[in-house]
Amino acid sequence: MSSSILVGVYQPGETLLHRLPVGVKVLGLGAFSLTVVLVRDARASWVFLAVALAVALLARTRLAVLARATRVVLLFAAFVGALQWWLYGRDKAVETLVDLVALALAAVVVSATTPVNAMLDALVRWVRPLRRVGVDPDRVALTFALAIQSLPGTVALALETRDAARARGLGRHPRAYLTPFVIRVVARAHETGDALHARGIGDGDDQA
Amino acid sequence: MTMTDTPDTGTERRPRFSTTDLALVAAFAALTSACAYVGAVPVGGSGVPITLQSLAIMLGGCLLGPVRGFLAAALYLGLGAIGLPVFAEHSSGLGVFTGASAGYLWSFPVAAALAGFLVKYVAGRERKTRAVFVFLCSLAGSVLVIHPAGIAGMKLFFDVPWSDALAYDTPFWLGDVVKTTLVALIAAEVHRAFPQLLHPRR
Amino acid sequence: MATIELDAAAVTVDVPDGERVILSPTTLTLTERRVGVVGANGSGKSTLARLLNGLVSPTAGRVLVDGLDVARRGSAVRRRVGFVFTDPAAQLVMPTCVEDVELSLRTRERDAGRRRELALAVLERFGLADHAHVSVHALSGGQKQLLALAGVLATDPSVLVADEPTTLLDLANTRRVAELLFGLEQQLVLVTHDLEQARRCDRVLVVDGARVVFDGEAAAAVDHYVASVTE
């Protein structure tokens, strides 16, 4: 279970959305999101939702993935929606809800059609201009890789910690299980830092 | 960050961040992801469920200081942005950056930086291991950064008056005090275990 | 063989109530092909090993590898001195085996295609070719240590320092890793609790209470160590 965190929602495919460059998709999503947030109109909201659904259909995103993405949004929006209904009436609440769902669908389509590695490569490409202010893209990529690599182990550790807490009847002192968890994470990071250093990786680019 | 052997002394210039710094930043981004992934944990006799994600963010700030704390929080957001399911409820991707709770997320790196700055430079070497000081530093990050940003995000997103956005935010306050208490207790203990963590010897 | 010199090298750390000595001033010259280091946990032998490639800097004195000062020419020294740790999981940092080896080769080979070929060749040499694209999490403990060794040896260092490389392994994997270590062309500095391995070295240092208390031929050194424990 713990390694499922490395997969995300990506599903392989050959659709137009899969073949679009990452940058285009991300920019497109950004423009779409901004439009949705800025345009305050109940009818426009339904158009946005239709657009998002059409894109999801085009990308052949699995229904389960779409459902999961919307469920997350709905959980949060249910509370706010109820308040809005009470304060401003039904239209406002519905507009908000439809906007939220449209945004969530559009975003999940980008994630479902772009592998994590392609996203990471794009991100590292985009930070390249920051080289001038002292940001080394290779080190950014390395730090991302380190974090991704340690995800399954850290999740396993966190689950262990939580289960131990449950076994002890939730533990009246959460620090009694969270502190050892954090200490183990810090200790492991020190070991990893030493190992990288020993491999000469911390010495940076001295070949040029 | 290129390294050159300076001929006159033969001494090398070190990169700004050591490999241990990079590993710690990565570890806290992973820790935050794990906390969000594991989900809410009931705490104390009241059984208030709290999500541990902002707790981990503030821990990063209070343990690693402003710069590395900021970077750990930013890296966590980056992991979500590239599509890993590291946000609450296993959601991922770019949606959360424009969603209703986007204000909270965007504020994480700044909040970690503020709390880290206060612990490192205001509380200082002696008091950083006393939970009450860490509590105040972390609370400052939460009250001055996370909640205002979250409220602003919801005002913008739902297009409601400030008072309403504030009302949406209030249910989180109680859990937040619990979380900040935990951050303080844990950070003080971890500082005792790793006295050099905030001030690494280079 | 490389020449490793410790010139009154010492390590101390500040603790709340003063100063703690991790390693007393030590002067040594190591030129033997196989150097063993034995001693109790916390005796300072790990610190001694870490001095050799600059993971720890001496707080007094100097450490030289082939005449290069470790404290000042760290990156040049680390290209000569590889280091293997006890826990292989902590040193494997990339998702798959081939990527982990590529990480080591990054500064030496700029071209990604060439780098991949080199990395695959290294894995082949360590009998891990079948696992090239497998997640490092899927490897057994022994395979992980072999991969860690592959990652370190990929850059052809002239010295390998190994800090208890077999402590976490079962007997079969201990033997396998030891065979590999003793079969290397490189100069080897091996910190170990395994007296069988220590006896195979050309010279053995016994570390106790933050100092080298015996330095000499392997059989005599191991006997000295065993006697000191049984006393």
XYZ file of C-alpha atoms in Angstrom:
641
model
C 0.000 0.000 0.000
C 2.740 2.402 0.940
C 4.304 2.402 -2.520
C 1.045 3.502 -4.134
C 2.011 6.997 -3.043
C 4.607 6.951 -5.831
C 2.097 6.385 -8.594
C -0.336 9.245 -8.238
C -3.238 9.313 -10.658
C -1.318 9.011 -13.931
C -2.766 6.581 -16.459
C -0.823 5.784 -19.609
C -2.516 6.621 -22.898
C -2.096 8.029 -26.385
C -4.750 10.743 -26.466
C -4.186 14.318 -27.562
C -3.911 15.352 -23.927
C -1.193 12.764 -23.299
C 0.818 14.061 -26.247
C 0.581 17.769 -25.442
C 3.760 19.272 -23.954
C 3.653 19.615 -20.159
C 4.110 23.382 -20.338
C 1.054 23.825 -22.553
C -1.089 21.766 -20.202
C 0.058 23.599 -17.094
C -0.383 27.028 -18.687
C -3.781 26.002 -20.006
C -4.868 24.835 -16.580
C -3.615 28.067 -15.037
C -5.590 30.172 -17.523
C -8.698 28.033 -17.042
C -8.485 28.247 -13.237
C -8.030 31.995 -13.275
C -11.042 32.398 -15.560
C -13.222 30.217 -13.367
C -12.284 32.116 -10.224
C -12.661 35.562 -11.770
C -15.874 35.111 -13.798
C -18.794 35.364 -11.369
C -21.772 34.115 -13.287
C -23.993 31.151 -12.582
C -24.511 30.265 -16.276
C -20.763 30.563 -17.020
C -20.111 28.022 -14.245
C -22.061 25.368 -16.173
C -20.043 26.181 -19.307
C -16.819 25.719 -17.341
C -18.038 22.386 -16.047
C -18.940 21.313 -19.595
C -15.488 22.288 -20.847
C -13.792 20.352 -18.032
C -15.949 17.276 -18.717
C -15.219 17.467 -22.449
C -11.492 17.579 -21.780
C -11.755 14.643 -19.382
C -13.650 12.695 -22.047
C -11.017 13.565 -24.654
C -8.271 12.337 -22.307
C -10.301 9.185 -21.523
C -9.697 9.767 -17.820
C -11.134 6.900 -15.813
C -14.400 7.597 -14.039
C -12.988 6.420 -10.703
C -10.219 9.009 -10.883
C -12.677 11.783 -11.704
C -14.987 10.688 -8.930
C -12.208 10.652 -6.403
C -11.038 14.130 -7.420
C -14.557 15.546 -7.069
C -15.268 13.747 -3.823
C -12.371 15.553 -2.174
C -13.733 18.892 -3.304
C -17.267 18.053 -2.281
C -16.221 17.175 1.237
C -14.831 20.638 1.777
C -17.491 22.449 -0.243
C -20.442 20.815 1.481
C -19.904 22.853 4.608
C -19.263 26.150 2.799
C -22.066 25.475 0.316
C -24.562 24.960 3.114
C -23.534 28.230 4.718
C -23.820 30.060 1.402
C -27.235 28.607 0.679
C -28.411 29.879 4.024
C -26.804 33.322 3.631
C -27.203 34.076 -0.091
C -29.662 31.579 -1.478
C -29.428 28.593 -3.735
C -27.916 30.172 -6.873
C -24.784 31.346 -5.176
C -24.227 28.006 -3.474
C -24.732 26.084 -6.705
C -22.377 28.380 -8.635
C -19.645 27.843 -6.060
C -20.097 24.098 -6.104
C -20.079 23.835 -9.899
C -16.966 26.038 -10.115
C -15.188 23.843 -7.614
C -16.019 20.651 -9.461
C -14.948 22.135 -12.815
C -11.585 23.174 -11.378
C -10.983 19.808 -9.747
C -11.832 17.925 -12.960
C -9.568 20.067 -15.137
C -6.683 19.669 -12.728
C -7.025 15.923 -12.359
C -7.015 15.530 -16.138
C -3.595 17.222 -16.304
C -2.262 14.922 -13.589
C -3.840 11.845 -15.175
C -2.231 12.524 -18.549
C 1.246 13.555 -17.367
C 3.706 11.112 -15.773
C 5.377 12.297 -12.574
C 8.783 12.128 -14.259
C 7.706 14.342 -17.152
C 6.336 16.887 -14.675
C 9.593 16.787 -12.736
C 11.691 17.227 -15.880
C 9.562 20.210 -16.871
C 9.875 21.739 -13.426
C 13.653 21.407 -13.477
C 13.714 22.975 -16.950
C 11.677 25.898 -15.672
C 14.012 26.643 -12.762
C 16.993 26.755 -15.109
C 16.822 30.545 -15.563
C 17.190 30.853 -11.776
C 20.766 29.595 -12.143
C 21.816 33.231 -12.247
C 20.590 33.815 -8.698
C 22.393 30.732 -7.439
C 19.773 28.005 -7.870
C 21.346 24.855 -9.280
C 18.715 22.920 -11.288
C 20.601 19.661 -10.744
C 20.433 20.101 -6.988
C 16.731 20.955 -7.216
C 16.204 17.738 -9.166
C 18.295 15.802 -6.649
C 16.283 17.142 -3.710
C 13.014 16.208 -5.448
C 14.415 12.743 -6.121
C 15.471 12.384 -2.491
C 12.006 13.337 -1.264
C 10.230 11.012 -3.727
C 12.612 8.197 -2.871
C 11.965 8.551 0.856
C 8.156 8.805 0.515
C 7.311 5.084 0.821
C 9.640 4.638 3.777
C 8.301 7.697 5.538
C 4.680 6.681 4.966
C 5.448 3.201 6.285
C 7.027 4.772 9.338
C 4.041 7.073 9.825
C 1.585 4.163 9.545
C 3.616 2.151 11.999
C 3.513 5.088 14.363
C -0.233 5.565 13.954
C -0.963 1.863 14.412
C 1.195 1.772 17.494
C -0.794 4.711 18.823
C -4.088 2.968 18.065
C -2.890 -0.212 19.699
C -2.201 1.790 22.812
C -5.718 3.228 22.816
C -4.815 6.362 20.824
C -2.103 7.301 23.265
C -2.945 10.130 25.590
C 0.393 11.718 24.748
C 0.694 11.971 20.959
C 4.228 13.227 21.354
C 5.148 9.854 22.769
C 4.786 8.422 19.262
C 5.289 11.484 17.083
C 8.615 12.452 18.635
C 10.339 9.123 17.931
C 8.909 9.270 14.403
C 10.414 12.718 13.761
C 13.705 11.750 15.402
C 13.979 8.712 13.143
C 13.255 10.881 10.102
C 15.935 13.393 11.108
C 18.479 10.666 11.865
C 17.813 9.025 8.509
C 18.268 12.379 6.760
C 21.647 12.820 8.414
C 22.741 9.376 7.217
C 21.567 10.151 3.704
C 23.349 13.518 3.774
C 26.570 11.793 4.827
C 26.199 9.143 2.146
C 25.676 11.782 -0.562
C 28.615 13.747 0.745
C 30.808 10.640 0.737
C 29.874 9.992 -2.879
C 31.143 13.457 -3.742
C 27.700 14.648 -4.752
C 27.668 17.620 -2.379
C 30.808 18.952 -3.979
C 28.807 20.282 -6.899
C 30.046 20.914 -10.400
C 33.775 20.912 -10.319
C 34.328 19.285 -13.659
C 33.671 22.285 -15.849
C 27.095 27.170 -7.291
C 30.066 26.082 -9.324
C 33.099 25.073 -7.381
C 36.508 26.374 -8.213
C 39.808 25.540 -6.632
C 41.261 28.871 -5.641
C 44.932 28.561 -6.495
C 46.333 30.842 -3.796
C 45.077 28.837 -0.828
C 44.113 25.530 -2.386
C 40.897 25.680 -0.340
C 37.581 24.844 -1.966
C 34.463 26.929 -1.799
C 31.521 25.021 -0.356
C 28.055 25.060 -1.894
C 25.505 27.090 0.044
C 23.629 23.982 1.167
C 25.355 20.830 2.353
C 24.066 17.433 1.286
C 22.679 17.054 4.802
C 20.678 20.255 4.292
C 19.259 18.842 1.052
C 18.485 15.534 2.743
C 16.722 17.295 5.635
C 14.658 19.462 3.286
C 13.674 16.335 1.346
C 12.967 14.422 4.560
C 10.582 17.060 5.896
C 8.801 17.352 2.561
C 8.368 13.574 2.702
C 7.314 13.774 6.345
C 4.640 16.317 5.496
C 3.462 14.151 2.611
C 3.321 11.116 4.860
C 1.325 13.045 7.469
C -1.203 14.198 4.891
C -1.325 10.720 3.354
C -1.954 8.952 6.631
C -4.862 11.271 7.266
C -6.449 12.713 10.341
C -5.468 11.507 13.791
C -7.719 11.852 16.811
C -5.914 13.643 19.593
C -6.459 13.806 23.310
C -9.525 12.987 25.362
C -11.812 15.197 23.247
C -11.058 13.115 20.165
C -10.786 16.173 17.915
C -9.498 14.812 14.622
C -6.648 16.894 13.260
C -4.810 16.663 9.987
C -1.111 16.514 10.581
C -0.055 18.250 7.391
C 0.226 21.782 8.757
C 1.755 20.350 11.919
C 4.550 18.858 9.825
C 5.021 22.144 7.953
C 5.443 24.077 11.199
C 7.725 21.377 12.601
C 9.935 21.842 9.551
C 10.171 25.565 10.254
C 10.767 25.211 13.986
C 13.357 22.438 13.581
C 15.231 23.504 10.452
C 15.005 27.291 10.682
C 13.573 29.786 8.205
C 15.451 28.929 4.993
C 15.353 25.146 5.073
C 11.881 25.212 6.630
C 10.646 27.376 3.748
C 12.280 25.075 1.203
C 10.832 21.923 2.806
C 7.316 23.400 2.632
C 7.873 24.576 -0.946
C 9.191 21.147 -1.929
C 6.095 19.535 -0.398
C 3.900 21.746 -2.586
C 6.148 20.854 -5.504
C 5.623 17.129 -4.907
C 1.876 17.715 -5.046
C 2.199 19.896 -8.131
C 3.987 17.197 -10.122
C 1.102 14.836 -9.397
C 1.948 12.788 -6.316
C -1.025 12.183 -3.998
C 0.466 14.064 -1.078
C -2.350 16.417 -0.189
C -5.164 15.739 2.232
C -7.520 12.928 1.184
C -4.897 11.622 -1.282
C -5.629 14.410 -3.720
C -2.847 15.673 -5.900
C -2.023 17.769 -8.868
C -2.513 21.380 -9.641
C -6.167 21.623 -8.672
C -5.520 22.346 -5.029
C -3.451 25.410 -5.919
C -6.526 27.179 -7.227
C -9.158 25.470 -5.082
C -11.003 26.836 -2.078
C -8.235 25.975 0.389
C -5.468 27.265 -1.882
C -4.769 30.219 0.408
C -3.739 27.883 3.198
C -1.417 25.895 0.962
C 0.330 28.888 -0.588
C 0.999 30.276 2.869
C 2.782 27.156 4.169
C 6.331 28.081 3.107
C 5.989 31.623 4.475
C 4.503 30.394 7.759
C 7.324 27.864 8.186
C 9.858 30.600 7.450
C 8.342 32.981 10.001
C 8.138 30.350 12.752
C 11.666 29.191 11.921
C 12.998 32.732 12.029
C 11.434 33.314 15.432
C 12.703 30.035 16.907
C 16.189 30.474 15.513
C 16.835 34.156 16.140
C 14.335 35.310 18.756
C 13.919 32.317 21.061
C 17.602 31.530 20.650
C 19.885 28.662 21.559
C 18.738 28.098 25.129
C 15.011 28.624 24.814
C 14.435 26.656 21.620
C 14.325 23.505 23.740
C 11.582 24.964 25.950
C 8.210 24.046 24.549
C 6.458 27.250 25.609
C 8.732 29.431 23.442
C 8.404 27.157 20.445
C 4.632 27.230 20.972
C 4.557 31.024 20.742
C 6.787 31.079 17.640
C 4.719 28.452 15.868
C 1.462 30.118 16.873
C 2.729 33.387 15.386
C 3.333 31.634 12.061
C -0.131 30.148 12.152
C -2.054 33.252 13.277
C -0.118 35.824 11.256
C 0.319 33.866 8.038
C -1.702 30.669 7.561
C -5.110 31.871 8.736
C -5.039 35.324 7.068
C -3.931 33.687 3.811
C -6.565 30.983 4.126
C -9.280 33.559 4.800
C -8.126 35.712 1.875
C -8.144 32.640 -0.353
C -11.710 31.748 0.604
C -12.913 35.342 0.252
C -11.504 35.441 -3.267
C -12.713 32.005 -4.198
C -16.240 32.152 -2.835
C -16.589 35.881 -3.496
C -18.000 36.599 -0.046
C -17.398 39.407 2.491
C -14.424 39.101 4.845
C -16.691 38.345 7.783
C -18.030 35.236 6.054
C -14.599 34.022 5.052
C -13.570 34.453 8.668
C -16.556 32.361 9.719
C -15.437 29.544 7.384
C -12.030 29.651 9.043
C -13.068 29.550 12.705
C -13.844 25.793 12.896
C -10.133 25.144 12.383
C -8.989 27.176 15.374
C -9.384 24.609 18.120
C -7.536 21.936 16.178
C -4.861 24.467 15.426
C -4.140 25.162 19.071
C -3.842 21.415 19.648
C -1.492 21.102 16.679
C 0.648 24.027 17.755
C 0.985 22.485 21.199
C 2.156 19.256 19.607
C 4.619 21.122 17.377
C 6.071 22.785 20.471
C 6.408 19.574 22.482
C 7.902 17.595 19.605
C 10.255 20.343 18.401
C 11.622 20.957 21.889
C 12.360 17.251 22.322
C 13.907 16.834 18.875
C 16.110 19.875 19.537
C 17.379 18.132 22.643
C 18.150 15.048 20.576
C 19.879 17.028 17.801
C 21.298 20.216 19.372
C 23.023 21.222 16.113
C 19.938 20.976 13.916
C 19.120 24.693 13.789
C 22.721 25.856 13.736
C 24.664 23.331 11.688
C 28.407 23.552 12.015
C 29.813 24.068 8.526
C 48.391 1.988 -3.269
C 47.415 5.370 -1.970
C 49.099 6.848 1.055
C 46.853 7.896 3.921
C 48.488 9.984 6.621
C 47.081 11.123 9.938
C 49.213 13.827 11.469
C 48.196 14.273 15.122
C 44.576 14.262 13.889
C 42.062 14.653 16.728
C 38.310 15.147 16.980
C 36.537 16.767 19.904
C 32.979 18.063 20.228
C 31.555 20.738 22.477
C 29.027 19.453 24.974
C 27.218 21.527 27.603
C 29.719 20.621 30.320
C 32.909 21.176 28.338
C 34.523 19.091 25.644
C 34.232 15.448 24.718
C 37.098 13.657 23.002
C 35.905 11.483 20.113
C 39.403 10.690 18.876
C 42.631 11.546 20.670
C 45.519 12.922 18.567
C 46.483 10.086 16.269
C 49.481 9.812 13.962
C 49.539 6.999 11.415
C 50.585 6.254 7.861
C 48.520 3.655 6.027
C 49.950 2.202 2.838
C 48.894 -1.465 3.179
C 46.396 -2.867 0.714
C 43.977 -4.169 3.399
C 43.700 -2.263 6.647
C 41.267 -3.485 9.305
C 39.874 -1.418 12.163
C 38.280 -3.184 15.141
C 36.998 -1.979 18.489
C 33.926 -1.634 20.661
C 30.858 0.418 19.729
C 31.500 4.088 20.435
C 35.256 3.583 20.669
C 35.945 6.124 17.927
C 36.666 3.737 15.058
C 33.811 5.081 12.961
C 35.120 8.624 13.442
C 38.573 7.454 12.404
C 37.057 6.039 9.204
C 35.068 9.202 8.527
C 38.202 11.353 8.812
C 39.673 9.605 5.784
C 37.316 11.168 3.258
C 36.366 14.365 5.014
C 32.965 13.308 6.356
C 34.390 14.436 9.691
C 37.001 17.182 9.839
C 39.765 16.937 12.418
C 39.458 19.639 15.083
C 43.249 19.496 15.443
C 45.999 18.058 13.275
C 45.711 17.037 9.621
C 44.602 14.144 7.458
C 46.294 13.719 4.080
C 45.443 11.370 1.233
C 48.223 11.214 -1.342
C 49.416 14.526 0.053
C 46.000 16.244 -0.301
C 44.638 17.827 2.864
C 41.182 16.341 3.429
C 39.868 19.460 5.181
C 40.879 21.784 2.348
C 40.659 19.635 -0.767
C 37.581 17.657 0.205
C 36.127 17.117 -3.233
C 39.471 16.059 -4.730
C 39.931 13.606 -1.843
C 36.408 12.205 -2.197
C 37.134 11.387 -5.837
C 39.974 9.188 -4.545
C 38.279 7.774 -1.440
C 34.945 5.976 -1.661
C 32.898 5.270 1.457
C 30.372 2.532 2.222
C 28.069 2.767 5.244
C 26.497 0.175 7.494
C 22.900 0.754 6.473
C 22.583 0.452 2.696
C 19.038 1.863 2.726
C 20.324 5.240 3.877
C 22.792 5.589 1.029
C 20.565 4.550 -1.859
C 18.922 7.766 -2.891
C 17.381 7.260 -6.308
C 14.221 5.273 -7.202
C 15.791 2.567 -9.359
C 19.151 0.790 -9.292
C 20.456 2.154 -12.568
C 19.509 5.713 -11.617
C 21.346 5.397 -8.337
C 24.544 4.380 -10.077
C 24.032 7.168 -12.631
C 23.946 9.665 -9.790
C 27.509 8.711 -8.868
C 28.596 9.070 -12.474
C 26.982 12.458 -12.955
C 30.068 14.603 -12.466
C 32.275 12.274 -14.511
C 30.032 11.701 -17.541
C 27.936 14.613 -18.762
C 26.176 12.810 -21.596
C 23.024 11.073 -20.344
C 23.171 8.239 -22.903
C 26.793 7.396 -22.197
C 26.067 7.635 -18.471
C 23.286 5.072 -18.733
C 25.614 2.651 -20.594
C 28.343 3.062 -17.992
C 25.868 2.536 -15.158
C 24.503 -0.638 -16.745
C 28.054 -1.934 -17.173
C 28.741 -1.294 -13.493
C 25.565 -3.173 -12.473
C 26.621 -6.057 -14.711
C 29.954 -6.216 -12.897
C 28.200 -6.492 -9.529
C 25.706 -9.090 -10.697
C 22.793 -6.683 -10.531
C 22.117 -6.359 -14.264
C 18.723 -8.049 -13.927
C 17.672 -5.475 -11.340
C 18.696 -2.360 -13.280
C 15.190 -0.971 -13.604
C 13.848 -2.391 -10.372
C 12.973 -0.145 -7.435
C 15.704 -0.097 -4.816
C 12.993 -0.894 -2.255
C 12.454 -4.275 -3.901
C 16.030 -5.442 -3.251
C 17.091 -7.696 -0.385
C 19.455 -6.341 2.276
C 22.451 -8.016 0.664
C 21.533 -6.749 -2.802
C 21.134 -3.240 -1.400
C 24.641 -3.329 0.043
C 25.981 -4.630 -3.291
C 24.218 -1.763 -5.043
C 25.641 0.723 -2.544
C 29.090 -0.691 -3.291
C 28.417 -0.450 -7.019
C 27.405 3.188 -6.625
C 30.602 3.998 -4.763
C 32.968 1.955 -6.944
C 31.422 3.228 -10.188
C 33.738 6.220 -10.099
C 36.872 4.063 -9.590
C 38.201 5.514 -6.352
C 41.701 4.370 -5.372
C 40.694 3.773 -1.748
C 37.502 2.266 -0.326
C 36.568 2.920 3.286
C 33.850 0.566 4.544
C 32.228 1.239 7.913
C 30.841 -2.070 9.189
C 29.444 -2.981 5.759
C 28.223 -6.425 6.822
C 26.855 -5.743 10.317
C 23.226 -5.755 9.144
C 23.548 -8.724 6.782
C 22.903 -12.434 7.231
C 25.735 -14.929 6.981
C 25.393 -15.685 3.276
C 25.298 -12.027 2.304
C 28.126 -11.208 4.717
C 30.292 -13.755 2.929
C 29.261 -12.431 -0.478
C 30.040 -8.807 0.364
C 33.309 -9.778 2.091
C 34.453 -11.754 -0.978
C 33.744 -8.721 -3.110
C 35.619 -6.376 -0.764
C 38.679 -8.598 -0.496
C 38.701 -9.165 -4.240
C 38.986 -5.453 -5.014
C 42.015 -3.898 -6.636
C 41.508 -0.821 -4.472
C 43.125 -0.157 -1.140
C 40.579 -1.133 1.533
C 40.075 0.326 4.989
C 37.564 -1.984 6.661
C 35.888 -1.142 9.954
C 34.343 -4.359 11.187
C 33.069 -6.422 14.081
C 33.691 -9.567 12.063
C 36.975 -10.970 13.366
C 37.162 -13.454 10.482
C 37.342 -10.467 8.126
C 39.804 -8.643 10.376
C 42.165 -11.622 10.299
C 42.334 -11.416 6.499
C 43.764 -7.878 6.593
C 47.438 -6.966 6.192
C 47.359 -4.626 9.148
C 44.785 -4.077 11.891
C 44.191 -1.110 14.187
C 42.457 -1.712 17.511
C 40.573 1.357 18.741
C 39.501 1.713 22.358
C 38.515 4.745 24.419
C 39.043 7.216 21.546
C 42.590 6.078 20.767
C 44.436 3.486 18.716
C 45.652 1.053 21.349
C 47.185 -1.561 19.079
C 48.523 -1.333 15.569
C 50.110 -4.244 13.843
C 49.832 -7.596 12.139
C 46.281 -8.985 11.936
C 46.495 -12.113 14.129
C 48.254 -10.276 16.953
C 45.833 -7.342 16.756
C 42.749 -9.556 16.858
C 44.203 -11.510 19.795
C 44.858 -8.233 21.590
C 41.283 -7.107 20.951
C 39.752 -10.402 22.089
C 41.936 -10.409 25.208
C 40.912 -6.838 26.050
C 37.237 -7.793 25.873
C 37.531 -11.014 27.892
C 39.557 -9.397 30.680
